Short mmCIF file of C-alpha atoms (C1' of nucleotides) in Angstrom, two decimals:
data_model
loop_
_atom_site.label_atom_id
_atom_site.label_comp_id
_atom_site.label_asym_id
_atom_site.label_seq_id
_atom_site.Cartn_x
_atom_site.Cartn_y
_atom_site.Cartn_z
CA MET A 1 91.55 -59.06 -29.63
CA ALA A 2 91.32 -57.10 -26.45
CA TYR A 3 89.07 -54.08 -26.34
CA ARG A 4 85.59 -53.98 -27.79
CA GLU A 5 82.95 -51.31 -27.29
CA THR A 6 80.68 -52.31 -24.46
CA GLU A 7 77.28 -51.05 -23.36
CA LYS A 8 78.70 -49.37 -20.29
CA MET A 9 81.15 -47.42 -22.41
CA ARG A 10 78.49 -46.45 -24.92
CA GLN A 11 76.44 -45.00 -22.11
CA ARG A 12 79.32 -43.18 -20.54
CA LYS A 13 80.14 -41.67 -23.89
CA ALA A 14 76.55 -40.64 -24.46
CA MET A 15 76.49 -39.00 -21.06
CA ALA A 16 79.67 -37.07 -21.75
CA ARG A 17 78.23 -35.91 -25.02
CA GLN A 18 75.05 -34.86 -23.34
CA LYS A 19 76.97 -32.95 -20.72
CA ILE A 20 78.85 -31.06 -23.41
CA VAL A 21 75.58 -30.19 -25.09
CA ASP A 22 74.05 -29.05 -21.82
CA CYS A 23 77.00 -26.87 -20.94
CA THR A 24 77.01 -25.36 -24.39
CA TYR A 25 73.33 -24.60 -23.95
CA ALA A 26 74.14 -22.89 -20.67
CA CYS A 27 76.92 -20.83 -22.27
CA VAL A 28 74.68 -19.76 -25.13
CA SER A 29 71.88 -18.84 -22.74
CA ASP A 30 74.36 -16.64 -21.01
CA GLY A 31 76.00 -14.76 -23.85
CA GLY A 32 74.96 -16.16 -27.19
CA PHE A 33 76.82 -18.40 -29.60
CA ARG A 34 79.45 -15.92 -30.44
CA SER A 35 80.77 -15.66 -26.95
CA ALA A 36 80.54 -19.36 -26.18
CA ARG A 37 84.19 -20.38 -26.21
CA ILE A 38 85.22 -23.96 -26.59
CA THR A 39 87.55 -23.58 -23.63
CA ARG A 40 84.77 -22.32 -21.41
CA ILE A 41 82.41 -25.07 -22.50
CA ALA A 42 85.12 -27.64 -21.87
CA ALA A 43 85.84 -26.21 -18.44
CA LEU A 44 82.15 -26.23 -17.53
CA ALA A 45 81.72 -29.77 -18.75
CA ASP A 46 84.87 -30.73 -16.93
CA VAL A 47 86.61 -32.21 -19.95
CA ALA A 48 89.60 -31.21 -22.03
CA THR A 49 89.06 -29.10 -25.11
CA GLY A 50 90.21 -31.96 -27.27
CA THR A 51 87.48 -34.17 -25.88
CA ILE A 52 84.86 -31.98 -27.42
CA TYR A 53 86.32 -32.80 -30.79
CA ARG A 54 85.84 -36.52 -30.21
CA HIS A 55 82.14 -35.89 -29.91
CA PHE A 56 81.70 -33.16 -32.50
CA GLU A 57 83.33 -32.49 -35.80
CA SER A 58 83.70 -28.79 -35.03
CA ARG A 59 82.42 -25.94 -32.93
CA GLU A 60 79.95 -25.20 -35.69
CA ASP A 61 78.54 -28.71 -35.57
CA LEU A 62 78.18 -28.59 -31.82
CA PHE A 63 76.38 -25.29 -32.13
CA ALA A 64 74.09 -26.61 -34.82
CA GLU A 65 73.05 -29.44 -32.54
CA VAL A 66 72.45 -27.15 -29.60
CA PHE A 67 70.46 -24.81 -31.80
CA ARG A 68 68.34 -27.68 -33.07
CA LEU A 69 67.53 -28.84 -29.56
CA ALA A 70 66.76 -25.36 -28.29
CA THR A 71 64.44 -24.55 -31.16
CA GLN A 72 62.68 -27.86 -31.00
CA ARG A 73 61.79 -27.05 -27.44
CA GLU A 74 60.37 -23.64 -28.40
CA VAL A 75 58.48 -24.81 -31.42
CA ASP A 76 56.94 -27.65 -29.45
CA LYS A 77 55.62 -25.22 -26.88
CA VAL A 78 53.96 -23.09 -29.51
CA ALA A 79 52.56 -26.12 -31.31
CA GLU A 80 51.14 -27.30 -28.03
CA ALA A 81 49.49 -23.95 -27.38
CA LEU A 82 47.96 -24.02 -30.83
CA ALA A 83 46.67 -27.55 -30.39
CA THR A 84 44.33 -26.82 -27.50
CA GLU A 85 40.56 -26.60 -27.75
CA GLY A 86 38.77 -23.35 -28.49
CA ASP A 87 38.42 -20.99 -31.40
CA VAL A 88 41.35 -20.08 -33.59
CA THR A 89 41.87 -16.55 -32.35
CA ALA A 90 41.99 -17.68 -28.74
CA ARG A 91 44.50 -20.38 -29.61
CA LEU A 92 46.62 -18.00 -31.63
CA GLU A 93 46.62 -15.54 -28.80
CA HIS A 94 47.62 -18.27 -26.42
CA ALA A 95 50.47 -19.32 -28.70
CA LEU A 96 51.73 -15.77 -29.09
CA ARG A 97 51.69 -15.35 -25.35
CA GLN A 98 53.64 -18.55 -24.90
CA PHE A 99 56.21 -17.39 -27.43
CA ALA A 100 56.58 -13.96 -25.85
CA GLU A 101 56.74 -15.14 -22.28
CA ARG A 102 59.35 -17.74 -23.00
CA ALA A 103 61.46 -15.20 -24.84
CA ILE A 104 61.26 -12.83 -21.90
CA ARG A 105 62.30 -15.54 -19.53
CA GLY A 106 65.38 -16.32 -21.60
CA PRO A 107 66.14 -13.18 -23.57
CA VAL A 108 69.66 -14.04 -24.57
CA MET A 109 68.70 -17.46 -25.87
CA ALA A 110 65.73 -15.91 -27.66
CA TRP A 111 68.02 -13.42 -29.27
CA SER A 112 70.46 -16.14 -30.29
CA LEU A 113 67.72 -18.21 -31.87
CA ILE A 114 66.06 -15.33 -33.65
CA ALA A 115 68.67 -12.79 -34.54
CA GLU A 116 72.25 -13.52 -33.59
CA PRO A 117 74.47 -13.96 -36.63
CA VAL A 118 75.72 -17.50 -36.72
CA ASP A 119 77.77 -19.77 -38.90
CA PRO A 120 76.24 -21.30 -42.01
CA LYS A 121 75.41 -24.67 -40.50
CA VAL A 122 73.60 -23.01 -37.64
CA GLU A 123 71.91 -20.60 -40.00
CA GLU A 124 70.58 -23.61 -41.84
CA GLU A 125 68.98 -24.83 -38.64
CA ARG A 126 67.54 -21.41 -38.09
CA LEU A 127 65.87 -21.50 -41.46
CA LYS A 128 64.18 -24.75 -40.51
CA TYR A 129 63.15 -23.20 -37.23
CA ARG A 130 61.60 -20.19 -38.90
CA ARG A 131 59.83 -22.45 -41.34
CA ALA A 132 58.43 -24.47 -38.50
CA TYR A 133 57.06 -21.33 -36.88
CA ALA A 134 55.79 -19.97 -40.13
CA ALA A 135 54.02 -23.25 -40.81
CA LEU A 136 52.39 -23.30 -37.39
CA PHE A 137 51.14 -19.74 -37.39
CA GLU A 138 50.23 -19.87 -41.02
CA GLY A 139 48.15 -22.97 -40.55
CA ALA A 140 46.21 -21.37 -37.74
CA ILE A 141 45.69 -18.16 -39.67
CA ARG A 142 44.45 -20.12 -42.68
CA GLU A 143 42.05 -21.99 -40.50
CA GLY A 144 40.84 -18.69 -39.11
CA ILE A 145 40.34 -17.28 -42.58
CA GLN A 146 38.41 -20.35 -43.58
CA ASN A 147 35.88 -20.13 -40.81
CA GLN A 148 35.86 -16.36 -40.99
CA CYS A 149 37.26 -15.50 -37.58
CA ILE A 150 40.05 -13.76 -39.45
CA PRO A 151 39.68 -11.66 -42.59
CA ASP A 152 41.31 -12.84 -45.77
CA GLN A 153 45.05 -12.06 -45.97
CA ASP A 154 48.46 -13.41 -46.91
CA ALA A 155 48.81 -15.87 -44.05
CA SER A 156 52.51 -16.43 -44.56
CA GLN A 157 53.23 -12.73 -44.62
CA SER A 158 51.15 -12.09 -41.53
CA SER A 159 52.91 -14.82 -39.61
CA THR A 160 56.21 -13.17 -40.47
CA CYS A 161 54.90 -9.88 -39.09
CA LEU A 162 53.85 -11.60 -35.89
CA VAL A 163 57.28 -13.03 -35.33
CA GLY A 164 58.91 -9.72 -36.20
CA ALA A 165 56.76 -7.64 -33.90
CA ILE A 166 57.43 -9.95 -30.98
CA ALA A 167 61.10 -10.35 -31.72
CA GLU A 168 61.74 -6.63 -31.99
CA SER A 169 59.78 -5.90 -28.86
CA LEU A 170 61.59 -8.45 -26.79
CA VAL A 171 64.96 -8.91 -28.31
CA GLY A 172 65.61 -5.30 -29.15
CA PRO A 173 65.39 -3.94 -25.63
CA LEU A 174 66.78 -7.04 -24.02
CA SER A 175 69.72 -7.94 -26.21
CA PRO A 176 71.92 -5.12 -24.96
CA ALA A 177 71.41 -7.04 -21.74
CA GLN A 178 74.65 -8.69 -22.72
CA ALA A 179 76.33 -5.30 -22.79
CA ASP A 180 75.26 -3.94 -19.45
CA GLY A 181 74.50 -6.31 -16.61
CA ASN A 182 70.80 -5.88 -17.23
CA VAL A 183 68.48 -7.00 -14.48
CA SER A 184 65.26 -8.76 -15.39
CA ILE A 185 62.15 -6.62 -15.66
CA ALA A 186 59.47 -6.49 -13.01
CA ALA A 187 56.55 -8.88 -13.34
CA GLU A 188 53.90 -6.22 -13.87
CA ASP A 189 55.99 -4.49 -16.55
CA LYS A 190 56.47 -7.82 -18.21
CA ASP A 191 52.73 -8.39 -18.27
CA ARG A 192 52.03 -4.97 -19.66
CA LEU A 193 54.65 -5.52 -22.33
CA VAL A 194 53.28 -8.89 -23.37
CA ASN A 195 49.70 -7.66 -23.40
CA SER A 196 50.62 -4.67 -25.46
CA ILE A 197 52.41 -6.76 -28.06
CA ILE A 198 49.60 -9.25 -28.24
CA ARG A 199 47.01 -6.55 -28.65
CA PHE A 200 48.94 -5.15 -31.59
CA CYS A 201 49.44 -8.58 -33.15
CA MET A 202 45.88 -9.78 -32.79
CA GLN A 203 44.56 -6.51 -34.06
CA GLY A 204 46.94 -6.63 -37.01
CA LEU A 205 45.61 -10.08 -37.74
CA THR A 206 41.90 -9.62 -37.17
CA GLY A 207 41.33 -5.89 -37.16
CA ALA A 208 39.25 -6.42 -34.05
CA ARG A 209 39.82 -4.41 -30.93
CA ASN A 210 38.78 -6.33 -27.87
CA MET B 1 109.67 26.65 -40.11
CA ALA B 2 108.88 24.86 -43.31
CA TYR B 3 105.65 22.98 -43.56
CA ARG B 4 102.35 24.27 -42.32
CA GLU B 5 98.92 22.83 -43.03
CA THR B 6 97.42 24.53 -46.02
CA GLU B 7 93.88 24.68 -47.34
CA LYS B 8 94.68 22.43 -50.27
CA MET B 9 96.01 19.75 -47.94
CA ARG B 10 93.05 20.05 -45.62
CA GLN B 11 90.76 19.43 -48.55
CA ARG B 12 92.76 16.52 -49.85
CA LYS B 13 92.67 14.96 -46.42
CA ALA B 14 88.96 15.51 -46.12
CA MET B 15 88.44 13.86 -49.47
CA ALA B 16 90.53 10.84 -48.53
CA ARG B 17 88.56 10.50 -45.33
CA GLN B 18 85.32 10.78 -47.22
CA LYS B 19 86.42 8.11 -49.65
CA ILE B 20 87.21 5.78 -46.78
CA VAL B 21 83.78 6.40 -45.32
CA ASP B 22 82.12 5.83 -48.68
CA CYS B 23 83.96 2.59 -49.30
CA THR B 24 83.14 1.38 -45.82
CA TYR B 25 79.51 2.17 -46.53
CA ALA B 26 79.75 0.10 -49.70
CA CYS B 27 81.32 -2.82 -47.86
CA VAL B 28 78.68 -2.73 -45.16
CA SER B 29 75.91 -2.53 -47.73
CA ASP B 30 77.35 -5.64 -49.23
CA GLY B 31 77.92 -7.89 -46.25
CA GLY B 32 77.32 -6.05 -43.01
CA PHE B 33 79.78 -4.67 -40.50
CA ARG B 34 81.11 -7.97 -39.42
CA SER B 35 82.42 -8.90 -42.82
CA ALA B 36 83.77 -5.44 -43.64
CA ARG B 37 87.52 -6.04 -43.35
CA ILE B 38 89.90 -3.17 -42.99
CA THR B 39 92.05 -4.63 -45.76
CA ARG B 40 89.11 -4.74 -48.13
CA ILE B 41 88.05 -1.21 -47.30
CA ALA B 42 91.61 -0.01 -47.79
CA ALA B 43 91.88 -1.79 -51.12
CA LEU B 44 88.58 -0.31 -52.30
CA ALA B 45 89.57 3.16 -51.20
CA ASP B 46 92.95 2.66 -52.81
CA VAL B 47 94.95 3.48 -49.70
CA ALA B 48 97.16 1.47 -47.37
CA THR B 49 95.61 -0.09 -44.28
CA GLY B 50 97.72 2.18 -42.14
CA THR B 51 96.20 5.23 -43.76
CA ILE B 52 92.82 4.34 -42.36
CA TYR B 53 94.31 4.63 -38.92
CA ARG B 54 95.46 8.19 -39.61
CA HIS B 55 91.84 9.12 -40.17
CA PHE B 56 90.15 6.96 -37.56
CA GLU B 57 91.15 5.86 -34.12
CA SER B 58 90.03 2.29 -34.79
CA ARG B 59 87.82 0.11 -36.90
CA GLU B 60 85.09 0.57 -34.35
CA ASP B 61 85.26 4.34 -34.63
CA LEU B 62 85.10 4.19 -38.38
CA PHE B 63 82.07 1.94 -38.15
CA ALA B 64 80.39 4.21 -35.66
CA GLU B 65 80.73 7.11 -38.05
CA VAL B 66 79.41 5.14 -40.99
CA PHE B 67 76.51 3.91 -38.91
CA ARG B 68 75.70 7.45 -37.84
CA LEU B 69 75.65 8.70 -41.41
CA ALA B 70 73.59 5.80 -42.69
CA THR B 71 70.96 6.11 -40.00
CA GLN B 72 70.75 9.85 -40.33
CA ARG B 73 69.84 9.34 -43.94
CA GLU B 74 67.09 6.84 -43.07
CA VAL B 75 65.64 8.78 -40.21
CA ASP B 76 65.53 11.94 -42.30
CA LYS B 77 63.51 10.18 -44.95
CA VAL B 78 60.95 8.96 -42.46
CA ALA B 79 60.78 12.34 -40.77
CA GLU B 80 60.18 13.91 -44.15
CA ALA B 81 57.36 11.49 -44.92
CA LEU B 82 55.76 12.25 -41.58
CA ALA B 83 56.02 15.97 -42.07
CA THR B 84 53.74 16.17 -45.10
CA GLU B 85 50.19 17.47 -45.07
CA GLY B 86 47.22 15.22 -44.46
CA ASP B 87 45.76 13.24 -41.60
CA VAL B 88 47.94 11.25 -39.25
CA THR B 89 47.10 7.80 -40.51
CA ALA B 90 47.86 8.76 -44.09
CA ARG B 91 51.17 10.25 -43.04
CA LEU B 92 52.05 7.24 -40.92
CA GLU B 93 51.24 4.96 -43.79
CA HIS B 94 53.40 7.04 -46.05
CA ALA B 95 56.27 6.88 -43.59
CA LEU B 96 55.99 3.13 -43.19
CA ARG B 97 56.00 2.72 -46.92
CA GLN B 98 59.10 4.85 -47.17
CA PHE B 99 60.80 2.80 -44.50
CA ALA B 100 59.84 -0.49 -46.10
CA GLU B 101 60.75 0.46 -49.61
CA ARG B 102 64.14 1.74 -48.62
CA ALA B 103 64.83 -1.44 -46.67
CA ILE B 104 63.92 -3.53 -49.70
CA ARG B 105 66.25 -1.54 -51.84
CA GLY B 106 69.14 -2.12 -49.42
CA PRO B 107 68.32 -5.18 -47.35
CA VAL B 108 71.80 -5.84 -46.04
CA MET B 109 72.27 -2.28 -44.86
CA ALA B 110 68.81 -2.36 -43.33
CA TRP B 111 69.73 -5.50 -41.47
CA SER B 112 73.00 -4.00 -40.30
CA LEU B 113 71.27 -0.92 -38.99
CA ILE B 114 68.44 -2.79 -37.32
CA ALA B 115 69.67 -6.13 -36.20
CA GLU B 116 73.30 -6.96 -36.84
CA PRO B 117 75.24 -7.29 -33.61
CA VAL B 118 77.90 -4.66 -33.47
CA ASP B 119 80.61 -3.37 -31.21
CA PRO B 120 79.71 -1.18 -28.23
CA LYS B 121 80.45 2.16 -29.87
CA VAL B 122 78.27 1.26 -32.80
CA GLU B 123 75.60 -0.12 -30.52
CA GLU B 124 75.55 3.24 -28.85
CA GLU B 125 74.77 4.87 -32.18
CA ARG B 126 72.07 2.31 -32.76
CA LEU B 127 70.44 3.25 -29.50
CA LYS B 128 70.23 6.84 -30.67
CA TYR B 129 68.86 5.64 -33.98
CA ARG B 130 66.15 3.62 -32.32
CA ARG B 131 65.29 6.56 -30.13
CA ALA B 132 65.04 8.77 -33.17
CA TYR B 133 62.62 6.36 -34.82
CA ALA B 134 60.69 5.78 -31.67
CA ALA B 135 60.35 9.51 -31.23
CA LEU B 136 59.11 9.99 -34.78
CA PHE B 137 56.57 7.18 -34.91
CA GLU B 138 55.57 7.70 -31.34
CA GLY B 139 54.90 11.35 -31.91
CA ALA B 140 52.66 10.58 -34.84
CA ILE B 141 50.83 7.83 -32.99
CA ARG B 142 50.31 10.15 -30.03
CA GLU B 143 48.93 12.79 -32.30
CA GLY B 144 46.58 10.21 -33.79
CA ILE B 145 45.43 9.14 -30.35
CA GLN B 146 44.79 12.73 -29.42
CA ASN B 147 42.52 13.47 -32.34
CA GLN B 148 41.01 9.99 -32.19
CA CYS B 149 42.14 8.61 -35.54
CA ILE B 150 43.94 5.96 -33.52
CA PRO B 151 42.64 4.20 -30.41
CA ASP B 152 44.48 4.67 -27.16
CA GLN B 153 47.58 2.49 -26.80
CA ASP B 154 51.20 2.39 -25.72
CA ALA B 155 52.64 4.48 -28.53
CA SER B 156 56.23 3.52 -27.86
CA GLN B 157 55.43 -0.16 -27.82
CA SER B 158 53.41 0.07 -31.00
CA SER B 159 56.19 1.83 -32.81
CA THR B 160 58.52 -0.99 -31.83
CA CYS B 161 56.08 -3.50 -33.29
CA LEU B 162 55.94 -1.53 -36.51
CA VAL B 163 59.68 -1.60 -36.90
CA GLY B 164 59.81 -5.28 -36.00
CA ALA B 165 57.12 -6.35 -38.43
CA ILE B 166 58.79 -4.51 -41.27
CA ALA B 167 62.26 -5.61 -40.37
CA GLU B 168 61.35 -9.26 -40.13
CA SER B 169 59.45 -9.20 -43.38
CA LEU B 170 62.21 -7.52 -45.26
CA VAL B 171 65.48 -8.48 -43.72
CA GLY B 172 64.71 -11.68 -41.82
CA PRO B 173 65.97 -15.02 -43.10
CA LEU B 174 62.61 -15.84 -44.58
CA SER B 175 62.30 -12.61 -46.43
CA PRO B 176 62.20 -13.06 -50.18
CA ALA B 177 65.20 -10.82 -50.45
CA GLN B 178 67.43 -13.27 -48.60
CA ALA B 179 65.82 -16.62 -49.25
CA ASP B 180 66.63 -16.83 -52.91
CA GLY B 181 70.09 -15.93 -54.03
CA ASN B 182 69.13 -12.32 -53.30
CA VAL B 183 68.20 -11.50 -56.82
CA SER B 184 66.03 -8.46 -56.55
CA ILE B 185 62.35 -9.23 -56.42
CA ALA B 186 60.01 -8.27 -59.19
CA ALA B 187 58.33 -4.90 -58.87
CA GLU B 188 54.81 -6.26 -58.53
CA ASP B 189 55.88 -8.77 -55.86
CA LYS B 190 57.61 -5.98 -54.04
CA ASP B 191 54.44 -3.92 -54.10
CA ARG B 192 52.33 -6.78 -52.88
CA LEU B 193 54.81 -7.42 -50.09
CA VAL B 194 54.92 -3.82 -48.97
CA ASN B 195 51.15 -3.50 -49.14
CA SER B 196 50.69 -6.61 -47.13
CA ILE B 197 53.04 -5.44 -44.39
CA ILE B 198 51.48 -2.03 -44.28
CA ARG B 199 48.00 -3.46 -44.04
CA PHE B 200 49.08 -5.50 -41.04
CA CYS B 201 50.82 -2.55 -39.41
CA MET B 202 48.06 -0.02 -39.92
CA GLN B 203 45.50 -2.50 -38.77
CA GLY B 204 47.57 -3.31 -35.72
CA LEU B 205 47.70 0.39 -35.01
CA THR B 206 44.14 1.43 -35.77
CA GLY B 207 42.13 -1.77 -35.82
CA ALA B 208 40.60 -0.49 -39.02
CA ARG B 209 40.44 -2.60 -42.14
CA ASN B 210 40.42 -0.45 -45.20
"C1'" DA C 1 98.56 -59.24 -15.21
"C1'" DC C 2 99.03 -57.99 -19.87
"C1'" DA C 3 98.41 -56.45 -24.50
"C1'" DA C 4 95.37 -54.30 -27.68
"C1'" DA C 5 92.16 -50.78 -28.65
"C1'" DG C 6 90.00 -46.70 -27.72
"C1'" DA C 7 89.31 -42.32 -25.11
"C1'" DA C 8 91.04 -38.23 -22.98
"C1'" DT C 9 94.30 -34.77 -22.51
"C1'" DG C 10 96.08 -30.06 -23.16
"C1'" DA C 11 100.22 -27.82 -24.85
"C1'" DA C 12 101.47 -26.55 -29.32
"C1'" DT C 13 99.91 -24.96 -33.76
"C1'" DA C 14 97.14 -22.59 -37.16
"C1'" DT C 15 94.23 -19.04 -38.48
"C1'" DT C 16 92.22 -14.75 -38.99
"C1'" DG C 17 92.40 -10.04 -38.87
"C1'" DA C 18 93.17 -5.65 -36.44
"C1'" DT C 19 96.75 -2.60 -35.33
"C1'" DT C 20 101.44 -0.70 -35.17
"C1'" DC C 21 105.51 1.68 -36.58
"C1'" DA C 22 109.97 2.28 -38.93
"C1'" DC C 23 110.48 3.92 -43.22
"C1'" DT C 24 109.45 6.49 -47.57
"C1'" DA C 25 107.14 10.20 -49.99
"C1'" DT C 26 105.13 14.60 -50.33
"C1'" DT C 27 104.28 19.29 -49.24
"C1'" DT C 28 105.64 23.76 -47.77
"C1'" DC C 29 108.45 27.65 -47.13
"C1'" DC C 30 112.96 29.84 -47.24
"C1'" DG D 1 117.54 22.98 -53.75
"C1'" DG D 2 116.99 21.77 -49.01
"C1'" DA D 3 115.24 21.46 -44.32
"C1'" DA D 4 111.19 20.81 -41.55
"C1'" DA D 5 106.88 19.00 -41.01
"C1'" DT D 6 103.29 16.01 -42.08
"C1'" DA D 7 101.09 12.11 -44.73
"C1'" DG D 8 101.20 7.55 -46.55
"C1'" DT D 9 102.84 2.81 -46.63
"C1'" DG D 10 102.47 -2.16 -45.81
"C1'" DA D 11 105.14 -5.84 -43.76
"C1'" DA D 12 105.58 -7.29 -39.15
"C1'" DT D 13 103.34 -7.83 -34.81
"C1'" DC D 14 99.83 -8.99 -31.70
"C1'" DA D 15 95.74 -11.09 -29.97
"C1'" DA D 16 92.25 -14.17 -29.56
"C1'" DT D 17 90.60 -18.69 -30.34
"C1'" DA D 18 89.60 -22.90 -32.83
"C1'" DT D 19 91.76 -27.10 -33.83
"C1'" DT D 20 95.34 -30.76 -33.87
"C1'" DC D 21 97.96 -34.61 -32.35
"C1'" DA D 22 101.71 -36.91 -29.72
"C1'" DT D 23 101.27 -38.62 -25.35
"C1'" DT D 24 98.98 -40.59 -21.32
"C1'" DC D 25 95.21 -42.95 -19.21
"C1'" DT D 26 91.23 -46.55 -19.27
"C1'" DT D 27 88.84 -50.34 -20.54
"C1'" DT D 28 88.43 -54.96 -22.17
"C1'" DG D 29 89.20 -59.87 -23.06
"C1'" DT D 30 92.41 -63.59 -22.34
#
DNA sequence: ACAAAGAATGAATATTGATTCACTATTTCC
DNA sequence: GGAAATAGTGAATCAATATTCATTCTTTGT
């Protein structure tokens, strides 16, 4: 025998794989999945196109993995915001703000995760992602209903409305950002936007104007 | 001279063109713009692929026209609902219901009009469509603010939230219409769904639980 | 240093559809 | 009927990318 897989090689391989994932993430952040070409990813990662296929079965599989990682990051942030101390409505508001602000910071990625049409394997990941969100928001809304901070309602349906209102507000205006070379919005506009959305959402949830 | 365009021919041509438009509409209703292949449209319309190019500059132009027609139809319905007698909130509620019910009836088309990524020329039409909606809802919200049925708020932003909440509920991946093998939902479920969305939206707008 | 095994390469291939265009068919008018 | 003009056809072409695979380069153990 001559060659056997060694620790050093395993690590080098893992690093190459990671670099491919990172560069794919960068490409997607820039123009969405659809415009992320294998050749561009390969060039960025400084490997040959063929190399990508030693690490991933197909473009679709690579994308599914990148999607999974990206969403995990987002969902974690929201979960974190919901897990703080305080009453349910405050925590929900905090979580919505987190969601909205992150989407504004990375509008193309937000659009890709929420709305861009993707291949079946990626769509499957998206379903899990939506379910994770739904579960988080729903849980909080249920808790709110229980201790009467929030009037009785279909928690699952309301959480869908929350996501929709935010997504449309952020992704709608910002997704043509890929078309024109859209510049990012000014900080005070961003704040007004986020506050406006949150007011609508919290009011839709609780009926309370604050 | 020998041949000159005659009325009969003009009509026949117009009919062929109309048939192409109709079949494109059908294809889009079925699977969105992206999956509407020229070959399939041609087959449906019972013409050769080349014929389509005698009536339209390109696939994109054909799609732009179909988009324009489809949205005109939708916007007209909402405008109609808003133009009835009664107080603003009742009319807004009526319009939202119209919007939601139509989207449920044709979820794929609704998704195509609202969220599917499309080519630039079609995107341009979508912008007009959004503006038309924004103008309609906004106008009503402004009117409501003026005569104090609705608290002061960013009318344009609120109208975006309305569209988003409905769109996500009806055409998002978690919507009942898509989740199961898109068998149409039962009438009473549909009603509950629409009522639930509308409650959220009206409450988001007015803060009033009814 | 060498042979065996694996990893990387990237030009060539495959695929998927839109679009073209040389040709055929139809309509019109004499 | 026949010539001129236009309409319709659909196989061939083109374009844009994902994917393959024969070849080259690296690593490893003796």
